[in-house]
Backbone as CSV, one residue per row, in Angstrom:
resi,resn,N_x,N_y,N_z,CA_x,CA_y,CA_z,C_x,C_y,C_z
1,UNK,64.554,48.611,45.976,65.770,47.806,45.684,66.502,46.300,46.078
2,UNK,67.625,45.660,45.716,67.471,44.229,45.744,69.549,44.777,46.750
3,UNK,69.409,44.305,47.536,70.905,43.530,48.541,71.312,44.054,47.653
4,UNK,72.755,43.925,47.048,74.155,44.133,46.463,73.150,43.727,45.456
5,UNK,72.972,44.893,44.003,72.512,44.448,42.928,73.957,44.154,42.095
6,UNK,73.364,43.355,41.363,74.520,42.774,39.754,75.125,43.891,39.233
7,UNK,74.679,44.967,39.073,75.299,46.200,38.572,74.736,47.480,39.185
8,UNK,76.149,47.407,40.103,75.264,49.156,41.153,75.302,50.286,40.937
9,UNK,76.328,49.793,38.869,76.098,51.793,38.118,74.510,51.677,37.838
10,UNK,74.437,50.481,37.294,72.645,51.304,36.651,71.705,50.898,37.886
11,UNK,71.815,50.848,38.859,71.097,50.760,39.974,70.683,51.839,40.146
12,UNK,71.951,52.797,40.446,71.498,53.169,40.312,71.074,54.732,40.279
13,UNK,71.712,54.514,38.592,70.489,55.070,38.077,69.247,54.912,38.257
14,UNK,68.456,53.896,38.573,67.264,53.172,38.695,66.763,54.113,39.304
15,UNK,68.161,54.278,40.597,67.395,54.380,42.394,67.115,56.282,41.786
16,UNK,68.628,57.129,40.683,68.222,58.107,40.912,66.825,59.144,40.296
17,UNK,66.317,57.574,39.697,65.089,57.478,39.329,63.258,58.135,39.389
18,UNK,64.056,57.777,41.689,62.736,58.266,42.381,63.089,59.318,42.482
19,UNK,64.159,60.372,42.233,64.485,61.718,42.515,63.937,62.553,42.124
20,UNK,63.121,63.185,41.929,62.614,64.159,41.590,62.269,65.791,42.058
21,UNK,62.570,66.921,40.907,63.425,68.380,40.608,61.717,68.555,41.637
22,UNK,62.475,69.565,42.056,61.442,70.045,43.984,59.789,71.184,42.940
23,UNK,61.024,71.354,41.864,59.734,72.638,40.859,59.121,71.595,39.955
24,UNK,59.358,70.567,39.488,58.853,70.461,38.674,58.509,68.202,38.796
25,UNK,57.582,67.912,38.418,57.532,67.229,38.318,58.045,65.576,36.961
26,UNK,59.134,66.278,37.187,60.719,65.757,36.627,61.542,64.823,37.671
27,UNK,61.959,63.786,37.095,63.081,63.162,37.944,64.240,63.896,37.204
28,UNK,65.014,64.386,38.560,66.870,64.516,37.873,67.118,63.964,36.962
29,UNK,66.797,62.702,36.710,67.442,62.173,35.366,66.870,61.552,33.385
30,UNK,65.894,62.033,34.121,64.215,62.831,32.642,65.331,64.459,32.566
31,UNK,65.161,65.251,33.497,65.396,66.782,33.658,66.644,67.157,32.846
32,UNK,67.895,65.314,33.093,68.959,65.795,32.267,70.273,65.945,32.733
33,UNK,69.833,66.356,33.763,70.647,66.690,35.501,71.837,66.033,36.084
34,UNK,71.979,64.362,36.230,72.861,64.009,36.019,73.624,63.430,35.089
35,UNK,74.694,63.986,34.663,75.693,63.566,33.576,76.930,62.719,33.645
36,UNK,76.281,61.402,35.433,77.165,61.336,35.482,77.171,60.069,37.078
37,UNK,77.504,58.132,36.364,77.552,57.826,37.158,78.417,57.083,37.919
38,UNK,79.045,56.529,38.996,79.967,55.772,39.647,80.066,55.632,39.842
39,UNK,80.285,53.822,40.410,80.529,53.287,41.576,81.917,52.076,41.518
40,UNK,81.387,52.048,42.974,82.991,51.386,44.027,83.363,51.720,44.986
41,UNK,83.306,50.702,45.886,83.374,49.873,46.617,82.482,50.700,47.835
42,UNK,80.750,50.104,47.496,79.970,50.979,47.501,80.158,52.763,48.015
43,UNK,81.154,53.102,47.614,80.425,54.664,47.173,80.266,54.531,45.678
44,UNK,79.286,56.059,45.793,78.329,56.377,44.869,79.387,57.494,44.452
45,UNK,79.155,58.282,43.019,80.236,59.683,42.892,79.385,59.666,41.836
46,UNK,78.514,60.893,41.743,77.341,61.439,40.681,77.699,62.796,40.457
47,UNK,77.282,62.883,38.840,78.457,64.363,38.221,77.225,65.055,38.024
48,UNK,76.666,65.971,38.681,75.271,66.944,39.293,75.788,67.870,38.043
49,UNK,74.297,68.731,36.959,74.423,69.984,36.850,72.916,70.857,37.883
50,UNK,72.772,71.744,37.557,71.966,72.632,37.325,71.373,73.220,36.435
51,UNK,69.897,73.657,36.299,69.243,74.246,34.960,69.461,76.372,35.468
52,UNK,69.956,76.358,36.442,71.502,77.746,36.516,71.854,77.586,37.773
53,UNK,73.190,78.415,37.436,74.002,78.504,38.534,73.984,79.048,39.374
54,UNK,72.819,79.825,39.724,72.199,80.571,40.431,70.783,79.958,41.083
55,UNK,70.169,78.598,40.599,69.652,77.588,41.444,69.323,77.916,42.500
56,UNK,67.797,78.192,43.396,68.049,78.454,44.436,67.526,76.709,44.882
57,UNK,67.483,76.086,44.536,66.950,74.732,44.753,68.355,73.839,45.213
58,UNK,69.459,74.257,44.528,71.265,73.153,44.698,71.059,72.213,46.060
59,UNK,70.936,73.014,46.788,71.552,72.423,48.306,70.878,71.325,48.998
60,UNK,69.144,71.378,48.318,67.830,70.973,48.602,67.269,69.928,47.860
61,UNK,68.545,70.332,46.326,68.772,68.548,45.384,70.016,68.157,45.884
62,UNK,70.960,68.282,46.345,71.814,67.092,46.383,70.922,66.285,48.013
63,UNK,71.062,67.421,49.391,70.268,66.142,50.574,69.182,65.318,50.103
64,UNK,67.472,65.080,48.616,67.415,64.306,48.477,68.446,63.578,47.973
65,UNK,68.876,63.956,46.923,70.236,62.654,46.320,70.230,62.626,47.325
66,UNK,71.586,62.781,47.782,72.054,61.863,48.810,71.180,60.618,49.865
67,UNK,69.860,61.309,50.681,69.288,60.745,50.677,68.334,59.305,50.542
68,UNK,67.845,59.746,49.375,68.178,58.662,48.947,68.998,57.306,48.554
69,UNK,69.583,58.010,48.263,70.959,57.084,47.635,71.545,56.380,48.866
70,UNK,72.106,56.815,50.243,72.297,56.050,50.989,71.016,56.165,52.264
71,UNK,69.477,55.284,50.990,68.402,54.800,51.640,68.655,53.352,51.009
72,UNK,70.074,53.122,50.958,70.220,51.611,49.881,71.376,50.894,50.608
73,UNK,70.835,49.925,51.092,71.952,49.064,51.987,74.128,48.734,51.641
74,UNK,73.099,48.932,50.151,74.485,48.444,48.949,75.162,49.747,49.164
75,UNK,75.001,51.196,48.747,75.199,52.529,49.319,76.106,52.638,50.868
76,UNK,77.291,53.176,50.978,77.957,53.862,51.902,78.074,55.102,51.810
77,UNK,78.699,55.075,50.999,79.069,56.579,50.536,78.931,57.592,49.165
78,UNK,78.224,58.555,48.977,77.906,59.600,48.625,78.412,60.606,48.614
79,UNK,79.276,60.990,47.638,79.842,62.076,46.113,79.693,63.021,45.647
80,UNK,78.632,63.765,45.033,78.526,64.968,44.657,79.576,65.853,43.926
81,UNK,79.426,65.900,42.418,80.284,66.992,42.525,79.353,67.779,41.279
82,UNK,79.384,69.356,40.984,78.332,69.142,40.899,78.910,69.758,39.279
83,UNK,78.956,70.005,38.291,79.423,69.513,36.860,78.610,71.460,35.473
84,UNK,79.620,72.657,35.316,79.101,73.127,34.629,79.102,73.238,32.807
85,UNK,79.805,72.219,32.459,80.475,72.192,30.984,80.666,70.501,30.147
86,UNK,80.109,70.829,29.893,79.128,70.957,28.890,77.275,72.058,30.060
87,UNK,76.708,72.883,29.321,75.965,73.914,30.271,75.039,72.695,29.974
88,UNK,74.234,72.752,31.259,72.678,72.241,30.708,71.855,73.270,29.636
89,UNK,70.765,72.397,28.329,69.783,73.137,27.966,68.393,71.831,28.235
90,UNK,67.655,72.540,27.504,66.272,71.744,27.790,66.066,70.697,25.642
91,UNK,67.221,70.280,25.352,67.888,68.755,25.392,68.737,67.557,25.892
92,UNK,68.607,68.281,27.054,69.285,67.508,27.540,67.783,66.405,28.189
93,UNK,66.982,66.361,28.389,65.115,66.707,28.707,65.356,64.802,27.650
94,UNK,64.948,64.072,28.895,64.595,62.738,28.285,63.042,62.442,27.381
95,UNK,62.569,61.664,26.249,61.554,62.316,25.966,60.256,62.111,27.024
96,UNK,60.653,60.878,28.028,59.644,60.372,29.464,59.679,62.111,30.079
97,UNK,61.037,63.052,29.826,60.723,63.554,30.893,59.698,65.337,29.976
98,UNK,60.325,65.391,28.978,59.041,65.911,27.886,57.740,65.900,27.990
99,UNK,57.431,64.703,27.931,55.885,63.806,27.807,55.948,64.674,29.083
100,UNK,56.085,64.089,30.056,55.082,64.381,31.663,55.376,66.307,32.369
101,UNK,56.122,66.870,31.278,56.270,68.025,31.188,55.074,69.167,30.734
102,UNK,54.209,67.909,29.541,53.328,68.562,28.777,52.032,68.406,29.258
103,UNK,51.941,67.495,30.066,50.589,66.349,31.698,50.788,67.588,32.445
């Protein structure tokens, strides 16, 4: 990813597409787990949900997000907010995600 992207919010979404769900071969973005991204002053705020409130991979997923985003020179801090409303459903999976799940 380029240094100091012109649109850091869009660039953050692009970077997040590289973070895969630990159980499925699909990005968190395509799975519909990322509800929102905000960028200000080199800090990224992520609104994240999970497929279930008892998801055993919650901390692992958050660690993957932080590690990937902090590898970008233009990001200094990552804050992740757990979001449960609206609840996640399979309707949130993108068309690309649905294709990946069929493969």
